[in-house]
GROMACS .gro file of C-alpha atoms in nm:
model
  186
    1UNK     CA    1  -2.924   2.261   4.950
    2UNK     CA    2  -2.778   2.615   4.892
    3UNK     CA    3  -2.950   2.808   4.601
    4UNK     CA    4  -2.629   2.878   4.392
    5UNK     CA    5  -2.424   2.613   4.249
    6UNK     CA    6  -2.058   2.678   4.251
    7UNK     CA    7  -1.873   2.681   3.926
    8UNK     CA    8  -1.542   2.817   4.049
    9UNK     CA    9  -1.243   2.588   4.122
   10UNK     CA   10  -1.216   2.702   4.487
   11UNK     CA   11  -1.477   2.749   4.767
   12UNK     CA   12  -1.411   2.961   5.066
   13UNK     CA   13  -1.488   2.747   5.384
   14UNK     CA   14  -1.620   3.077   5.544
   15UNK     CA   15  -1.891   3.093   5.263
   16UNK     CA   16  -2.031   2.733   5.339
   17UNK     CA   17  -2.359   2.706   5.530
   18UNK     CA   18  -2.326   2.490   5.829
   19UNK     CA   19  -2.707   2.384   5.801
   20UNK     CA   20  -2.736   2.311   5.425
   21UNK     CA   21  -2.527   2.137   5.153
   22UNK     CA   22  -2.358   2.356   4.905
   23UNK     CA   23  -2.364   2.222   4.553
   24UNK     CA   24  -2.096   2.251   4.297
   25UNK     CA   25  -2.070   2.176   3.937
   26UNK     CA   26  -1.714   2.231   3.810
   27UNK     CA   27  -1.682   2.351   3.459
   28UNK     CA   28  -1.337   2.379   3.324
   29UNK     CA   29  -1.243   2.601   3.035
   30UNK     CA   30  -1.084   2.424   2.737
   31UNK     CA   31  -0.728   2.543   2.843
   32UNK     CA   32  -0.763   2.395   3.177
   33UNK     CA   33  -0.885   2.060   3.030
   34UNK     CA   34  -0.589   2.067   2.812
   35UNK     CA   35  -0.335   2.145   3.079
   36UNK     CA   36  -0.493   1.866   3.293
   37UNK     CA   37  -0.467   1.604   3.007
   38UNK     CA   38  -0.112   1.705   2.953
   39UNK     CA   39  -0.028   1.680   3.331
   40UNK     CA   40  -0.174   1.338   3.340
   41UNK     CA   41  -0.003   1.228   3.024
   42UNK     CA   42  -0.338   1.170   2.846
   43UNK     CA   43  -0.373   1.185   2.465
   44UNK     CA   44  -0.727   1.314   2.499
   45UNK     CA   45  -0.971   1.408   2.789
   46UNK     CA   46  -1.319   1.453   2.689
   47UNK     CA   47  -1.675   1.470   2.864
   48UNK     CA   48  -1.527   1.577   3.184
   49UNK     CA   49  -1.769   1.650   3.457
   50UNK     CA   50  -1.723   1.694   3.840
   51UNK     CA   51  -2.034   1.779   4.044
   52UNK     CA   52  -2.148   1.719   4.386
   53UNK     CA   53  -2.202   1.882   4.725
   54UNK     CA   54  -2.007   1.991   5.032
   55UNK     CA   55  -2.177   1.973   5.364
   56UNK     CA   56  -2.094   2.004   5.740
   57UNK     CA   57  -1.936   1.696   5.900
   58UNK     CA   58  -1.949   1.758   6.261
   59UNK     CA   59  -1.891   2.082   6.417
   60UNK     CA   60  -1.584   2.204   6.246
   61UNK     CA   61  -1.526   1.959   5.948
   62UNK     CA   62  -1.659   1.935   5.592
   63UNK     CA   63  -1.731   1.637   5.366
   64UNK     CA   64  -1.732   1.657   4.991
   65UNK     CA   65  -1.934   1.390   4.800
   66UNK     CA   66  -1.922   1.410   4.418
   67UNK     CA   67  -1.944   1.230   4.099
   68UNK     CA   68  -1.650   1.240   3.854
   69UNK     CA   69  -1.702   1.157   3.495
   70UNK     CA   70  -1.456   1.154   3.203
   71UNK     CA   71  -1.356   0.984   2.875
   72UNK     CA   72  -0.976   0.943   2.861
   73UNK     CA   73  -0.746   0.808   2.586
   74UNK     CA   74  -0.399   0.684   2.651
   75UNK     CA   75  -0.140   0.500   2.440
   76UNK     CA   76  -0.141   0.128   2.482
   77UNK     CA   77   0.179   0.029   2.689
   78UNK     CA   78   0.242  -0.254   2.424
   79UNK     CA   79   0.134  -0.131   2.080
   80UNK     CA   80   0.105   0.259   2.140
   81UNK     CA   81  -0.230   0.245   1.990
   82UNK     CA   82  -0.511   0.471   2.166
   83UNK     CA   83  -0.685   0.311   2.448
   84UNK     CA   84  -1.004   0.475   2.535
   85UNK     CA   85  -1.145   0.434   2.894
   86UNK     CA   86  -1.472   0.589   3.041
   87UNK     CA   87  -1.453   0.683   3.404
   88UNK     CA   88  -1.760   0.727   3.618
   89UNK     CA   89  -1.678   0.709   3.982
   90UNK     CA   90  -1.772   0.865   4.319
   91UNK     CA   91  -1.540   1.101   4.499
   92UNK     CA   92  -1.539   1.156   4.869
   93UNK     CA   93  -1.314   1.378   5.085
   94UNK     CA   94  -1.341   1.482   5.440
   95UNK     CA   95  -1.167   1.814   5.539
   96UNK     CA   96  -1.074   1.791   5.903
   97UNK     CA   97  -0.995   2.101   6.120
   98UNK     CA   98  -0.787   1.878   6.351
   99UNK     CA   99  -0.589   1.606   6.199
  100UNK     CA  100  -0.484   1.316   6.439
  101UNK     CA  101  -0.126   1.320   6.568
  102UNK     CA  102   0.121   1.065   6.673
  103UNK     CA  103   0.136   0.996   7.054
  104UNK     CA  104   0.397   1.198   7.213
  105UNK     CA  105   0.506   1.389   6.911
  106UNK     CA  106   0.296   1.697   6.802
  107UNK     CA  107   0.493   1.779   6.493
  108UNK     CA  108   0.460   1.456   6.304
  109UNK     CA  109   0.115   1.403   6.148
  110UNK     CA  110  -0.002   1.045   6.136
  111UNK     CA  111  -0.166   0.923   5.833
  112UNK     CA  112  -0.534   0.895   5.927
  113UNK     CA  113  -0.722   0.575   5.900
  114UNK     CA  114  -0.963   0.743   5.677
  115UNK     CA  115  -0.782   0.769   5.340
  116UNK     CA  116  -1.031   1.042   5.227
  117UNK     CA  117  -0.928   1.278   5.512
  118UNK     CA  118  -0.707   1.581   5.464
  119UNK     CA  119  -0.642   1.890   5.663
  120UNK     CA  120  -0.892   2.172   5.622
  121UNK     CA  121  -0.759   2.492   5.475
  122UNK     CA  122  -0.926   2.831   5.418
  123UNK     CA  123  -1.057   2.709   5.078
  124UNK     CA  124  -1.146   2.391   4.929
  125UNK     CA  125  -0.979   2.340   4.595
  126UNK     CA  126  -1.219   2.143   4.372
  127UNK     CA  127  -0.963   2.136   4.091
  128UNK     CA  128  -0.704   1.986   4.308
  129UNK     CA  129  -0.969   1.723   4.426
  130UNK     CA  130  -1.056   1.656   4.056
  131UNK     CA  131  -0.690   1.621   3.958
  132UNK     CA  132  -0.603   1.386   4.236
  133UNK     CA  133  -0.916   1.175   4.187
  134UNK     CA  134  -0.871   1.145   3.810
  135UNK     CA  135  -0.516   1.062   3.843
  136UNK     CA  136  -0.603   0.770   4.093
  137UNK     CA  137  -0.877   0.643   3.844
  138UNK     CA  138  -0.689   0.625   3.504
  139UNK     CA  139  -0.545   0.305   3.415
  140UNK     CA  140  -0.179   0.304   3.506
  141UNK     CA  141  -0.092   0.052   3.228
  142UNK     CA  142  -0.352   0.079   2.945
  143UNK     CA  143  -0.349  -0.213   2.718
  144UNK     CA  144  -0.536  -0.234   2.381
  145UNK     CA  145  -0.756  -0.530   2.342
  146UNK     CA  146  -0.552  -0.859   2.247
  147UNK     CA  147  -0.234  -0.670   2.283
  148UNK     CA  148   0.056  -0.906   2.395
  149UNK     CA  149   0.411  -0.822   2.479
  150UNK     CA  150   0.655  -1.016   2.257
  151UNK     CA  151   1.013  -1.091   2.325
  152UNK     CA  152   1.239  -0.854   2.137
  153UNK     CA  153   1.601  -0.911   2.116
  154UNK     CA  154   1.852  -0.643   2.021
  155UNK     CA  155   2.238  -0.674   1.995
  156UNK     CA  156   2.528  -0.545   1.812
  157UNK     CA  157   2.639  -0.730   1.491
  158UNK     CA  158   2.852  -1.025   1.564
  159UNK     CA  159   2.756  -1.068   1.939
  160UNK     CA  160   2.526  -1.314   2.092
  161UNK     CA  161   2.190  -1.137   2.196
  162UNK     CA  162   2.091  -1.126   2.557
  163UNK     CA  163   1.726  -1.287   2.609
  164UNK     CA  164   1.474  -1.237   2.884
  165UNK     CA  165   1.594  -1.558   3.015
  166UNK     CA  166   1.951  -1.460   3.047
  167UNK     CA  167   1.840  -1.154   3.246
  168UNK     CA  168   1.664  -1.345   3.510
  169UNK     CA  169   1.869  -1.279   3.833
  170UNK     CA  170   1.874  -1.652   3.957
  171UNK     CA  171   1.910  -1.804   3.600
  172UNK     CA  172   2.296  -1.859   3.656
  173UNK     CA  173   2.238  -1.993   4.009
  174UNK     CA  174   2.000  -2.267   3.880
  175UNK     CA  175   2.282  -2.378   3.637
  176UNK     CA  176   2.532  -2.385   3.931
  177UNK     CA  177   2.297  -2.569   4.146
  178UNK     CA  178   2.248  -2.842   3.877
  179UNK     CA  179   2.630  -2.871   3.851
  180UNK     CA  180   2.686  -2.928   4.216
  181UNK     CA  181   2.394  -3.173   4.227
  182UNK     CA  182   2.557  -3.369   3.948
  183UNK     CA  183   2.885  -3.391   4.126
  184UNK     CA  184   2.727  -3.491   4.447
  185UNK     CA  185   2.566  -3.776   4.276
  186UNK     CA  186   2.898  -3.905   4.137
   0.00000   0.00000   0.00000
């Protein structure tokens, strides 16, 4: 392990040691945490930590292995009550100097089989890795305990309201099928 842990958001690849892992412990300022929470549409973002190491992966590639921790609060998709979720997960990225290409076409880059692989740049942006990883880990549709979606019907006065059953695309076809079946049986 290298002696100094990185706390900056970007690490220059040229500064990495090929023979030893370089540790990092990303510490964000309150303004950065608030901006991240706003960008991810979170009500609150607390206890955020992202630490790990970057080590050589072959001759010209690098591998990041880290641990992401955060407590997020989001509005319930049904009741809008706050839903708090604790996230503790591993993060892996491989930064490849040569990304695979499609056969015969050099310009198009094929999505590598390794979903954690990305093209190696001059720097490894820890904040970007944190942002992407957290975005993938937060619940897409947070739901409060025992929250159930009820049918709600809205309409203008004097008109028949449209229900969920009316909105089904094949509901009318089922009625037509039943009419045709009854005519066939006559």
